[in-house]
mmCIF file of C-alpha atoms in Angstrom:
data_model
loop_
_atom_site.group_PDB
_atom_site.id
_atom_site.type_symbol
_atom_site.label_atom_id
_atom_site.label_comp_id
_atom_site.label_asym_id
_atom_site.label_seq_id
_atom_site.Cartn_x
_atom_site.Cartn_y
_atom_site.Cartn_z
ATOM 1 C CA UNK A 1 183.606 -159.086 -120.537
ATOM 2 C CA UNK A 2 182.004 -162.198 -119.009
ATOM 3 C CA UNK A 3 184.427 -161.898 -116.069
ATOM 4 C CA UNK A 4 183.416 -158.257 -115.555
ATOM 5 C CA UNK A 5 179.699 -159.124 -115.564
ATOM 6 C CA UNK A 6 180.314 -161.925 -113.072
ATOM 7 C CA UNK A 7 182.143 -159.533 -110.724
ATOM 8 C CA UNK A 8 179.287 -157.019 -111.067
ATOM 9 C CA UNK A 9 176.673 -159.670 -110.218
ATOM 10 C CA UNK A 10 178.686 -160.780 -107.169
ATOM 11 C CA UNK A 11 178.980 -157.166 -105.975
ATOM 12 C CA UNK A 12 175.213 -156.644 -106.233
ATOM 13 C CA UNK A 13 174.630 -159.864 -104.296
ATOM 14 C CA UNK A 14 177.046 -158.719 -101.563
ATOM 15 C CA UNK A 15 175.266 -155.367 -101.281
ATOM 16 C CA UNK A 16 171.906 -157.071 -100.935
ATOM 17 C CA UNK A 17 173.355 -159.338 -98.251
ATOM 18 C CA UNK A 18 174.745 -156.354 -96.350
ATOM 19 C CA UNK A 19 171.417 -154.504 -96.603
ATOM 20 C CA UNK A 20 169.574 -157.529 -95.250
ATOM 21 C CA UNK A 21 172.053 -157.741 -92.344
ATOM 22 C CA UNK A 22 171.643 -154.047 -91.531
ATOM 23 C CA UNK A 23 167.883 -154.305 -91.694
ATOM 24 C CA UNK A 24 167.959 -157.345 -89.459
ATOM 25 C CA UNK A 25 170.204 -155.511 -86.968
ATOM 26 C CA UNK A 26 168.047 -152.374 -86.994
ATOM 27 C CA UNK A 27 164.754 -154.276 -86.556
ATOM 28 C CA UNK A 28 163.999 -154.566 -82.819
ATOM 29 C CA UNK A 29 163.784 -158.078 -81.455
ATOM 30 C CA UNK A 30 160.397 -159.327 -80.334
ATOM 31 C CA UNK A 31 160.319 -159.289 -76.525
ATOM 32 C CA UNK A 32 159.343 -162.454 -74.772
ATOM 33 C CA UNK A 33 158.043 -162.885 -71.220
ATOM 34 C CA UNK A 34 161.642 -163.384 -70.125
ATOM 35 C CA UNK A 35 162.562 -159.858 -71.267
ATOM 36 C CA UNK A 36 159.666 -158.428 -69.234
ATOM 37 C CA UNK A 37 160.773 -160.246 -66.092
ATOM 38 C CA UNK A 38 164.345 -158.928 -66.523
ATOM 39 C CA UNK A 39 163.079 -155.370 -66.995
ATOM 40 C CA UNK A 40 161.019 -155.586 -63.817
ATOM 41 C CA UNK A 41 164.022 -156.930 -61.933
ATOM 42 C CA UNK A 42 166.163 -154.035 -63.256
ATOM 43 C CA UNK A 43 163.521 -151.589 -62.045
ATOM 44 C CA UNK A 44 163.710 -153.101 -58.575
ATOM 45 C CA UNK A 45 167.499 -152.784 -58.585
ATOM 46 C CA UNK A 46 167.268 -149.155 -59.726
ATOM 47 C CA UNK A 47 164.829 -148.334 -56.925
ATOM 48 C CA UNK A 48 167.125 -150.058 -54.435
ATOM 49 C CA UNK A 49 170.125 -148.067 -55.739
ATOM 50 C CA UNK A 50 168.191 -144.803 -55.479
ATOM 51 C CA UNK A 51 167.206 -145.590 -51.888
ATOM 52 C CA UNK A 52 170.822 -146.410 -51.016
ATOM 53 C CA UNK A 53 172.053 -143.205 -52.672
ATOM 54 C CA UNK A 54 169.467 -141.142 -50.802
ATOM 55 C CA UNK A 55 170.678 -142.690 -47.548
ATOM 56 C CA UNK A 56 174.319 -141.943 -48.383
ATOM 57 C CA UNK A 57 173.511 -138.328 -49.192
ATOM 58 C CA UNK A 58 171.805 -137.795 -45.848
ATOM 59 C CA UNK A 59 174.177 -136.667 -43.105
ATOM 60 C CA UNK A 60 173.625 -137.009 -39.356
ATOM 61 C CA UNK A 61 175.487 -134.754 -36.994
ATOM 62 C CA UNK A 62 175.345 -132.457 -33.969
ATOM 63 C CA UNK A 63 174.769 -128.764 -34.498
ATOM 64 C CA UNK A 64 174.273 -125.523 -32.615
ATOM 65 C CA UNK A 65 171.098 -123.890 -33.902
ATOM 66 C CA UNK A 66 171.415 -120.835 -31.673
ATOM 67 C CA UNK A 67 174.376 -119.326 -29.752
ATOM 68 C CA UNK A 68 172.496 -119.759 -26.474
ATOM 69 C CA UNK A 69 171.442 -123.361 -26.991
ATOM 70 C CA UNK A 70 173.405 -126.614 -26.587
ATOM 71 C CA UNK A 71 174.251 -128.781 -29.559
ATOM 72 C CA UNK A 72 171.471 -131.106 -30.693
ATOM 73 C CA UNK A 73 171.037 -133.874 -33.297
ATOM 74 C CA UNK A 74 170.934 -132.446 -36.801
ATOM 75 C CA UNK A 75 170.347 -133.900 -40.259
ATOM 76 C CA UNK A 76 171.284 -132.338 -43.567
ATOM 77 C CA UNK A 77 171.735 -133.520 -47.136
ATOM 78 C CA UNK A 78 174.548 -133.171 -49.639
ATOM 79 C CA UNK A 79 174.718 -133.619 -53.399
ATOM 80 C CA UNK A 80 176.977 -135.918 -55.362
ATOM 81 C CA UNK A 81 180.710 -135.884 -54.697
ATOM 82 C CA UNK A 82 182.563 -133.183 -56.572
ATOM 83 C CA UNK A 83 185.493 -134.268 -58.746
ATOM 84 C CA UNK A 84 188.079 -133.227 -56.125
ATOM 85 C CA UNK A 85 186.104 -134.134 -52.999
ATOM 86 C CA UNK A 86 186.168 -137.075 -50.639
ATOM 87 C CA UNK A 87 183.766 -138.399 -48.030
ATOM 88 C CA UNK A 88 185.234 -139.400 -44.673
ATOM 89 C CA UNK A 89 183.503 -141.752 -42.254
ATOM 90 C CA UNK A 90 184.439 -139.934 -39.075
ATOM 91 C CA UNK A 91 185.824 -141.946 -36.168
ATOM 92 C CA UNK A 92 187.387 -139.239 -33.954
ATOM 93 C CA UNK A 93 187.029 -135.503 -33.361
ATOM 94 C CA UNK A 94 189.323 -133.396 -31.234
ATOM 95 C CA UNK A 95 187.353 -130.830 -29.220
ATOM 96 C CA UNK A 96 189.075 -127.478 -29.637
ATOM 97 C CA UNK A 97 188.219 -124.348 -27.673
ATOM 98 C CA UNK A 98 187.592 -122.731 -31.061
ATOM 99 C CA UNK A 99 184.607 -125.069 -31.503
ATOM 100 C CA UNK A 100 183.156 -123.596 -28.326
ATOM 101 C CA UNK A 101 183.935 -120.003 -29.339
ATOM 102 C CA UNK A 102 182.230 -120.630 -32.675
ATOM 103 C CA UNK A 103 179.219 -122.440 -31.207
ATOM 104 C CA UNK A 104 178.401 -119.397 -29.030
ATOM 105 C CA UNK A 105 179.516 -116.897 -31.711
ATOM 106 C CA UNK A 106 182.251 -115.363 -29.558
ATOM 107 C CA UNK A 107 183.991 -114.033 -32.658
ATOM 108 C CA UNK A 108 180.890 -112.875 -34.516
ATOM 109 C CA UNK A 109 181.482 -115.027 -37.603
ATOM 110 C CA UNK A 110 179.293 -118.083 -36.921
ATOM 111 C CA UNK A 111 176.418 -119.141 -39.177
ATOM 112 C CA UNK A 112 173.634 -121.381 -37.913
ATOM 113 C CA UNK A 113 172.959 -124.250 -37.887
ATOM 114 C CA UNK A 114 176.614 -124.732 -36.981
ATOM 115 C CA UNK A 115 178.243 -128.175 -37.034
ATOM 116 C CA UNK A 116 181.590 -127.885 -35.164
ATOM 117 C CA UNK A 117 184.691 -130.008 -35.534
ATOM 118 C CA UNK A 118 187.990 -129.193 -37.227
ATOM 119 C CA UNK A 119 190.246 -131.894 -35.765
ATOM 120 C CA UNK A 120 188.720 -134.708 -37.775
ATOM 121 C CA UNK A 121 190.051 -138.231 -38.233
ATOM 122 C CA UNK A 122 188.347 -141.003 -40.127
ATOM 123 C CA UNK A 123 188.384 -143.414 -43.038
ATOM 124 C CA UNK A 124 187.911 -142.371 -46.651
ATOM 125 C CA UNK A 125 184.579 -143.814 -47.801
ATOM 126 C CA UNK A 126 184.245 -142.171 -51.209
ATOM 127 C CA UNK A 127 186.366 -140.251 -53.711
ATOM 128 C CA UNK A 128 185.595 -137.881 -56.580
ATOM 129 C CA UNK A 129 186.636 -138.818 -60.100
ATOM 130 C CA UNK A 130 189.736 -136.557 -60.136
ATOM 131 C CA UNK A 131 191.114 -137.576 -56.729
ATOM 132 C CA UNK A 132 194.413 -139.408 -57.179
ATOM 133 C CA UNK A 133 196.312 -139.259 -53.896
ATOM 134 C CA UNK A 134 193.699 -140.951 -51.725
ATOM 135 C CA UNK A 135 191.475 -143.984 -52.002
ATOM 136 C CA UNK A 136 188.705 -145.643 -50.034
ATOM 137 C CA UNK A 137 190.043 -147.170 -46.828
ATOM 138 C CA UNK A 138 192.810 -144.612 -46.226
ATOM 139 C CA UNK A 139 192.973 -143.114 -42.737
ATOM 140 C CA UNK A 140 193.078 -139.350 -42.997
ATOM 141 C CA UNK A 141 192.753 -136.190 -40.962
ATOM 142 C CA UNK A 142 191.375 -132.727 -41.673
ATOM 143 C CA UNK A 143 192.237 -129.563 -39.764
ATOM 144 C CA UNK A 144 191.092 -125.948 -39.686
ATOM 145 C CA UNK A 145 191.847 -125.124 -43.344
ATOM 146 C CA UNK A 146 189.409 -126.617 -45.855
ATOM 147 C CA UNK A 147 190.328 -124.738 -49.018
ATOM 148 C CA UNK A 148 192.521 -122.007 -50.498
ATOM 149 C CA UNK A 149 193.234 -120.506 -53.914
ATOM 150 C CA UNK A 150 196.260 -122.814 -54.363
ATOM 151 C CA UNK A 151 197.713 -120.500 -56.990
ATOM 152 C CA UNK A 152 199.165 -117.514 -55.068
ATOM 153 C CA UNK A 153 202.840 -117.521 -54.088
ATOM 154 C CA UNK A 154 202.123 -118.576 -50.502
ATOM 155 C CA UNK A 155 199.834 -121.446 -51.479
ATOM 156 C CA UNK A 156 202.371 -122.616 -54.048
ATOM 157 C CA UNK A 157 204.890 -122.965 -51.207
ATOM 158 C CA UNK A 158 202.397 -124.943 -49.121
ATOM 159 C CA UNK A 159 201.598 -122.006 -46.832
ATOM 160 C CA UNK A 160 197.847 -122.118 -47.409
ATOM 161 C CA UNK A 161 197.293 -120.466 -44.023
ATOM 162 C CA UNK A 162 198.727 -117.323 -45.627
ATOM 163 C CA UNK A 163 196.688 -117.530 -48.833
ATOM 164 C CA UNK A 164 196.666 -114.078 -50.408
ATOM 165 C CA UNK A 165 193.023 -114.484 -51.391
ATOM 166 C CA UNK A 166 192.087 -115.872 -47.987
ATOM 167 C CA UNK A 167 191.736 -119.520 -47.046
ATOM 168 C CA UNK A 168 188.412 -121.138 -46.171
ATOM 169 C CA UNK A 169 187.974 -122.564 -42.671
ATOM 170 C CA UNK A 170 186.342 -125.968 -42.300
ATOM 171 C CA UNK A 171 183.522 -124.625 -40.124
ATOM 172 C CA UNK A 172 182.959 -121.108 -41.466
ATOM 173 C CA UNK A 173 180.688 -119.685 -44.192
ATOM 174 C CA UNK A 174 178.049 -122.319 -43.466
ATOM 175 C CA UNK A 175 180.383 -125.295 -43.906
ATOM 176 C CA UNK A 176 179.826 -128.338 -41.699
ATOM 177 C CA UNK A 177 182.644 -129.647 -39.554
ATOM 178 C CA UNK A 178 183.452 -133.095 -38.263
ATOM 179 C CA UNK A 179 180.766 -133.541 -35.607
ATOM 180 C CA UNK A 180 178.851 -135.737 -38.038
ATOM 181 C CA UNK A 181 178.772 -139.298 -39.267
ATOM 182 C CA UNK A 182 180.304 -138.543 -42.671
ATOM 183 C CA UNK A 183 182.274 -135.396 -43.458
ATOM 184 C CA UNK A 184 182.849 -134.118 -46.999
ATOM 185 C CA UNK A 185 186.034 -132.169 -47.759
ATOM 186 C CA UNK A 186 188.358 -131.183 -50.577
ATOM 187 C CA UNK A 187 190.859 -134.013 -50.994
ATOM 188 C CA UNK A 188 193.815 -131.594 -51.147
ATOM 189 C CA UNK A 189 193.261 -130.741 -47.478
ATOM 190 C CA UNK A 190 192.922 -134.279 -46.176
ATOM 191 C CA UNK A 191 196.185 -135.594 -44.746
ATOM 192 C CA UNK A 192 197.201 -139.229 -44.410
ATOM 193 C CA UNK A 193 197.823 -140.199 -40.790
ATOM 194 C CA UNK A 194 201.144 -142.007 -40.177
ATOM 195 C CA UNK A 195 200.765 -145.550 -38.874
ATOM 196 C CA UNK A 196 202.695 -144.688 -35.703
ATOM 197 C CA UNK A 197 199.940 -142.268 -34.606
ATOM 198 C CA UNK A 198 196.716 -143.687 -33.225
ATOM 199 C CA UNK A 199 193.575 -141.832 -34.280
ATOM 200 C CA UNK A 200 192.742 -140.405 -30.835
ATOM 201 C CA UNK A 201 196.235 -138.920 -30.604
ATOM 202 C CA UNK A 202 196.259 -137.681 -34.187
ATOM 203 C CA UNK A 203 193.018 -135.691 -33.957
ATOM 204 C CA UNK A 204 194.246 -132.852 -31.664
ATOM 205 C CA UNK A 205 197.450 -132.525 -33.687
ATOM 206 C CA UNK A 206 195.409 -131.335 -36.688
ATOM 207 C CA UNK A 207 194.716 -128.012 -34.982
ATOM 208 C CA UNK A 208 196.422 -127.771 -31.586
ATOM 209 C CA UNK A 209 199.533 -129.517 -32.847
ATOM 210 C CA UNK A 210 199.983 -127.522 -36.041
ATOM 211 C CA UNK A 211 199.140 -124.257 -34.229
ATOM 212 C CA UNK A 212 202.232 -124.516 -32.037
ATOM 213 C CA UNK A 213 204.458 -126.560 -34.348
ATOM 214 C CA UNK A 214 204.466 -124.014 -37.185
ATOM 215 C CA UNK A 215 205.681 -120.963 -35.210
ATOM 216 C CA UNK A 216 208.215 -122.992 -33.251
ATOM 217 C CA UNK A 217 209.528 -124.433 -36.508
ATOM 218 C CA UNK A 218 209.763 -120.919 -37.940
ATOM 219 C CA UNK A 219 211.439 -119.173 -34.990
ATOM 220 C CA UNK A 220 213.706 -121.778 -33.384
ATOM 221 C CA UNK A 221 216.698 -121.058 -35.580
ATOM 222 C CA UNK A 222 219.569 -122.581 -33.617
ATOM 223 C CA UNK A 223 220.188 -125.204 -30.897
ATOM 224 C CA UNK A 224 219.693 -124.403 -27.221
ATOM 225 C CA UNK A 225 217.526 -121.333 -27.720
ATOM 226 C CA UNK A 226 215.635 -120.405 -24.562
ATOM 227 C CA UNK A 227 211.942 -120.978 -25.266
ATOM 228 C CA UNK A 228 209.089 -120.324 -22.831
ATOM 229 C CA UNK A 229 205.570 -121.640 -23.208
ATOM 230 C CA UNK A 230 202.932 -119.463 -21.571
ATOM 231 C CA UNK A 231 199.882 -121.461 -20.586
ATOM 232 C CA UNK A 232 200.017 -125.228 -20.205
ATOM 233 C CA UNK A 233 196.747 -126.503 -21.591
ATOM 234 C CA UNK A 234 195.640 -128.097 -24.833
ATOM 235 C CA UNK A 235 198.121 -126.079 -26.901
ATOM 236 C CA UNK A 236 200.836 -125.542 -24.317
ATOM 237 C CA UNK A 237 201.452 -129.169 -23.385
ATOM 238 C CA UNK A 238 202.158 -129.910 -27.055
ATOM 239 C CA UNK A 239 204.359 -126.824 -27.445
ATOM 240 C CA UNK A 240 206.529 -128.076 -24.569
ATOM 241 C CA UNK A 241 207.056 -131.384 -26.380
ATOM 242 C CA UNK A 242 207.821 -129.848 -29.765
ATOM 243 C CA UNK A 243 210.222 -127.233 -28.393
ATOM 244 C CA UNK A 244 212.132 -129.900 -26.473
ATOM 245 C CA UNK A 245 212.339 -132.193 -29.511
ATOM 246 C CA UNK A 246 213.590 -129.248 -31.599
ATOM 247 C CA UNK A 247 216.559 -128.826 -29.279
ATOM 248 C CA UNK A 248 215.511 -125.809 -27.193
ATOM 249 C CA UNK A 249 215.912 -125.145 -23.483
ATOM 250 C CA UNK A 250 212.262 -125.139 -22.459
ATOM 251 C CA UNK A 251 210.508 -123.308 -19.631
ATOM 252 C CA UNK A 252 206.840 -123.792 -18.785
ATOM 253 C CA UNK A 253 204.992 -120.739 -17.449
ATOM 254 C CA UNK A 254 201.789 -121.355 -15.529
ATOM 255 C CA UNK A 255 199.799 -119.778 -12.741
ATOM 256 C CA UNK A 256 199.158 -123.207 -11.250
ATOM 257 C CA UNK A 257 202.113 -124.629 -9.289
ATOM 258 C CA UNK A 258 200.548 -128.110 -9.230
ATOM 259 C CA UNK A 259 201.267 -128.456 -12.950
ATOM 260 C CA UNK A 260 205.040 -128.506 -12.519
ATOM 261 C CA UNK A 261 205.396 -132.289 -12.410
ATOM 262 C CA UNK A 262 203.389 -132.807 -15.591
ATOM 263 C CA UNK A 263 205.193 -129.967 -17.372
ATOM 264 C CA UNK A 264 208.542 -131.600 -16.726
ATOM 265 C CA UNK A 265 207.139 -134.892 -18.030
ATOM 266 C CA UNK A 266 206.107 -133.101 -21.217
ATOM 267 C CA UNK A 267 209.665 -131.885 -21.708
ATOM 268 C CA UNK A 268 210.096 -128.664 -19.734
ATOM 269 C CA UNK A 269 213.579 -128.155 -18.255
ATOM 270 C CA UNK A 270 212.284 -125.365 -16.013
ATOM 271 C CA UNK A 271 209.013 -124.265 -14.443
ATOM 272 C CA UNK A 272 208.003 -120.670 -13.727
ATOM 273 C CA UNK A 273 204.955 -119.496 -11.772
ATOM 274 C CA UNK A 274 203.306 -116.549 -13.544
ATOM 275 C CA UNK A 275 203.419 -113.264 -11.563
ATOM 276 C CA UNK A 276 205.309 -114.803 -8.649
ATOM 277 C CA UNK A 277 208.491 -115.523 -10.627
ATOM 278 C CA UNK A 278 208.306 -112.742 -13.234
ATOM 279 C CA UNK A 279 210.879 -110.397 -11.706
ATOM 280 C CA UNK A 280 213.510 -113.148 -11.496
ATOM 281 C CA UNK A 281 213.098 -113.977 -15.193
ATOM 282 C CA UNK A 282 213.282 -110.548 -16.863
ATOM 283 C CA UNK A 283 215.177 -110.677 -20.157
ATOM 284 C CA UNK A 284 215.602 -114.444 -20.066
ATOM 285 C CA UNK A 285 213.916 -115.898 -23.166
ATOM 286 C CA UNK A 286 214.659 -115.860 -26.877
ATOM 287 C CA UNK A 287 211.097 -116.910 -27.684
ATOM 288 C CA UNK A 288 207.850 -116.899 -25.753
ATOM 289 C CA UNK A 289 204.850 -118.611 -27.295
ATOM 290 C CA UNK A 290 201.635 -117.498 -25.630
ATOM 291 C CA UNK A 291 199.040 -120.265 -25.866
ATOM 292 C CA UNK A 292 196.730 -118.928 -23.144
ATOM 293 C CA UNK A 293 193.073 -118.465 -24.071
ATOM 294 C CA UNK A 294 192.746 -115.837 -21.332
ATOM 295 C CA UNK A 295 193.862 -112.212 -21.586
ATOM 296 C CA UNK A 296 197.511 -111.957 -20.482
ATOM 297 C CA UNK A 297 199.530 -108.724 -20.211
ATOM 298 C CA UNK A 298 201.595 -108.340 -23.377
ATOM 299 C CA UNK A 299 203.817 -105.766 -21.676
ATOM 300 C CA UNK A 300 204.649 -108.215 -18.902
ATOM 301 C CA UNK A 301 205.365 -111.036 -21.349
ATOM 302 C CA UNK A 302 207.642 -108.827 -23.431
ATOM 303 C CA UNK A 303 209.655 -107.887 -20.342
ATOM 304 C CA UNK A 304 210.674 -111.548 -20.079
ATOM 305 C CA UNK A 305 212.256 -111.490 -23.555
ATOM 306 C CA UNK A 306 215.923 -111.022 -24.293
ATOM 307 C CA UNK A 307 216.994 -108.216 -26.595
ATOM 308 C CA UNK A 308 215.937 -109.233 -30.114
ATOM 309 C CA UNK A 309 213.525 -111.733 -28.600
ATOM 310 C CA UNK A 310 210.214 -112.761 -30.117
ATOM 311 C CA UNK A 311 206.745 -113.058 -28.584
ATOM 312 C CA UNK A 312 204.495 -115.383 -30.592
ATOM 313 C CA UNK A 313 200.769 -115.030 -29.977
ATOM 314 C CA UNK A 314 198.623 -118.052 -30.834
ATOM 315 C CA UNK A 315 195.921 -117.972 -28.150
ATOM 316 C CA UNK A 316 192.837 -115.938 -29.077
ATOM 317 C CA UNK A 317 190.692 -114.963 -26.085
ATOM 318 C CA UNK A 318 187.051 -114.256 -26.833
ATOM 319 C CA UNK A 319 185.338 -110.911 -26.444
ATOM 320 C CA UNK A 320 187.476 -109.002 -28.936
ATOM 321 C CA UNK A 321 190.674 -109.041 -26.854
ATOM 322 C CA UNK A 322 193.391 -106.523 -27.774
ATOM 323 C CA UNK A 323 197.116 -106.171 -27.094
ATOM 324 C CA UNK A 324 198.888 -103.201 -25.516
ATOM 325 C CA UNK A 325 202.579 -103.019 -26.414
ATOM 326 C CA UNK A 326 205.241 -101.005 -24.578
ATOM 327 C CA UNK A 327 206.791 -99.167 -27.528
ATOM 328 C CA UNK A 328 210.034 -98.284 -25.747
ATOM 329 C CA UNK A 329 210.645 -101.924 -24.891
ATOM 330 C CA UNK A 330 209.691 -102.938 -28.421
ATOM 331 C CA UNK A 331 211.983 -100.408 -30.149
ATOM 332 C CA UNK A 332 214.999 -100.170 -27.862
ATOM 333 C CA UNK A 333 214.980 -103.910 -27.213
ATOM 334 C CA UNK A 334 214.444 -104.602 -30.909
ATOM 335 C CA UNK A 335 211.809 -107.128 -29.907
ATOM 336 C CA UNK A 336 209.172 -108.689 -32.089
ATOM 337 C CA UNK A 337 205.507 -109.466 -31.517
ATOM 338 C CA UNK A 338 204.089 -111.850 -34.110
ATOM 339 C CA UNK A 339 200.925 -113.822 -34.614
ATOM 340 C CA UNK A 340 200.617 -117.274 -36.088
ATOM 341 C CA UNK A 341 197.559 -119.048 -37.435
ATOM 342 C CA UNK A 342 197.678 -122.847 -37.725
ATOM 343 C CA UNK A 343 199.819 -123.964 -40.703
ATOM 344 C CA UNK A 344 199.652 -124.835 -44.383
ATOM 345 C CA UNK A 345 199.745 -128.216 -46.049
ATOM 346 C CA UNK A 346 203.539 -128.359 -46.095
ATOM 347 C CA UNK A 347 203.827 -127.816 -42.339
ATOM 348 C CA UNK A 348 200.907 -130.160 -41.656
ATOM 349 C CA UNK A 349 202.571 -133.054 -43.459
ATOM 350 C CA UNK A 350 205.889 -132.324 -41.744
ATOM 351 C CA UNK A 351 204.258 -131.970 -38.321
ATOM 352 C CA UNK A 352 202.471 -135.316 -38.551
ATOM 353 C CA UNK A 353 205.666 -137.072 -39.613
ATOM 354 C CA UNK A 354 207.705 -135.274 -36.914
ATOM 355 C CA UNK A 355 205.153 -136.298 -34.270
ATOM 356 C CA UNK A 356 205.223 -139.919 -35.404
ATOM 357 C CA UNK A 357 209.034 -140.103 -35.454
ATOM 358 C CA UNK A 358 209.629 -138.270 -32.168
ATOM 359 C CA UNK A 359 206.681 -139.637 -30.211
ATOM 360 C CA UNK A 360 204.888 -136.320 -29.699
ATOM 361 C CA UNK A 361 201.360 -137.070 -28.551
ATOM 362 C CA UNK A 362 198.664 -135.124 -26.738
ATOM 363 C CA UNK A 363 197.377 -136.251 -23.399
ATOM 364 C CA UNK A 364 193.741 -137.000 -24.176
ATOM 365 C CA UNK A 365 190.465 -137.860 -22.522
ATOM 366 C CA UNK A 366 187.965 -139.655 -24.754
ATOM 367 C CA UNK A 367 184.213 -139.195 -24.594
ATOM 368 C CA UNK A 368 181.466 -140.378 -26.980
ATOM 369 C CA UNK A 369 180.228 -137.817 -29.492
ATOM 370 C CA UNK A 370 176.715 -138.228 -28.090
ATOM 371 C CA UNK A 371 178.038 -136.590 -24.893
ATOM 372 C CA UNK A 372 179.341 -133.553 -26.782
ATOM 373 C CA UNK A 373 177.604 -130.978 -24.551
ATOM 374 C CA UNK A 374 179.053 -132.533 -21.404
ATOM 375 C CA UNK A 375 182.458 -132.571 -23.097
ATOM 376 C CA UNK A 376 182.212 -128.871 -23.960
ATOM 377 C CA UNK A 377 181.359 -128.002 -20.370
ATOM 378 C CA UNK A 378 184.320 -130.084 -19.230
ATOM 379 C CA UNK A 379 186.619 -128.007 -21.447
ATOM 380 C CA UNK A 380 185.057 -124.671 -20.417
ATOM 381 C CA UNK A 381 185.517 -125.569 -16.749
ATOM 382 C CA UNK A 382 189.261 -126.006 -17.335
ATOM 383 C CA UNK A 383 189.185 -129.600 -16.127
ATOM 384 C CA UNK A 384 190.228 -131.255 -19.392
ATOM 385 C CA UNK A 385 193.659 -132.923 -19.297
ATOM 386 C CA UNK A 386 194.625 -131.837 -21.855
ATOM 387 C CA UNK A 387 192.548 -132.442 -24.953
ATOM 388 C CA UNK A 388 189.121 -134.044 -25.183
ATOM 389 C CA UNK A 389 188.603 -136.384 -28.138
ATOM 390 C CA UNK A 390 185.085 -137.364 -29.140
ATOM 391 C CA UNK A 391 184.643 -140.880 -30.514
ATOM 392 C CA UNK A 392 181.826 -141.557 -32.972
ATOM 393 C CA UNK A 393 179.058 -143.697 -31.473
ATOM 394 C CA UNK A 394 176.357 -143.583 -34.141
ATOM 395 C CA UNK A 395 173.774 -146.373 -33.963
#
């Protein structure tokens, strides 16, 4: 009995001790002058952080504000990074003719202010919480496709360019492209650049390169196929290289005889002058890829195909251009006319690796981004050899 009472007294004492400890813990400590100083210092740090964040969320770029006006400096703001987004500090932008078409609303789908740029290379500067494949410091590139449903059968195979619900272009529906200091994109559509490719060379591959690589990869089905490249410009000079590296017999078709030497350096086995040499080359080619941005006779191009040959159209002239097909030639020759739009993530990864391994590179001219309007005029005039790459020169 005495032992039981002793245990009971000890238990009560323990409870009182615990209660005192809890009360002591719950009672706020008396703040001294030191606490006040620390609080003021924390407030300063918070204000500094907010100022830094505000600066990071402000984006400088170049935009078209009207289809009849040149690009001008433009500032916009963005919110916090989404869980699957990354920020890219842009170092290089390929200047594609599509940027020019979009800036002047040639295709009737532009929204203003319009920040061009869909051949973007730079360094990852920030990642969302769910991004796993990329980290700050990685060198990446972004092309024409910025998003897709990623759940349809085509997307599941990496063919996001054929998304059944429709992919989202980097510079459509009010989205801002790469002509800015920092570009925000979905991490799934940012591609690591192989070390063997320098950034100026990599940029044009993200649109021009994939645009010709994908259809050539799809239609060159055996060695030594006869492939012709119509138009030797920003797209065509890359198509010559890819077709040669894929094992085809390659012919360059151009209306400018002075390009023959360069075409052979790019990989062409043969050179054909458009219109002048057409009659001598009827029924010669298994594949013709038309990269010309001007309106070219489809009937005339098809006459150059072999039976069961394929004409691939990748150039898109402005002004709502249409095609007229000779149905007798199409049916009796069992010929095909197909279109091709850039490429999905699977082809993009393969194309970059193929280019790095086989040394496929565009011939580029570099100009500072601040000279973007002069660069666009240079491209429009047809003087660019063969892709213009804009280098970031923000101060």
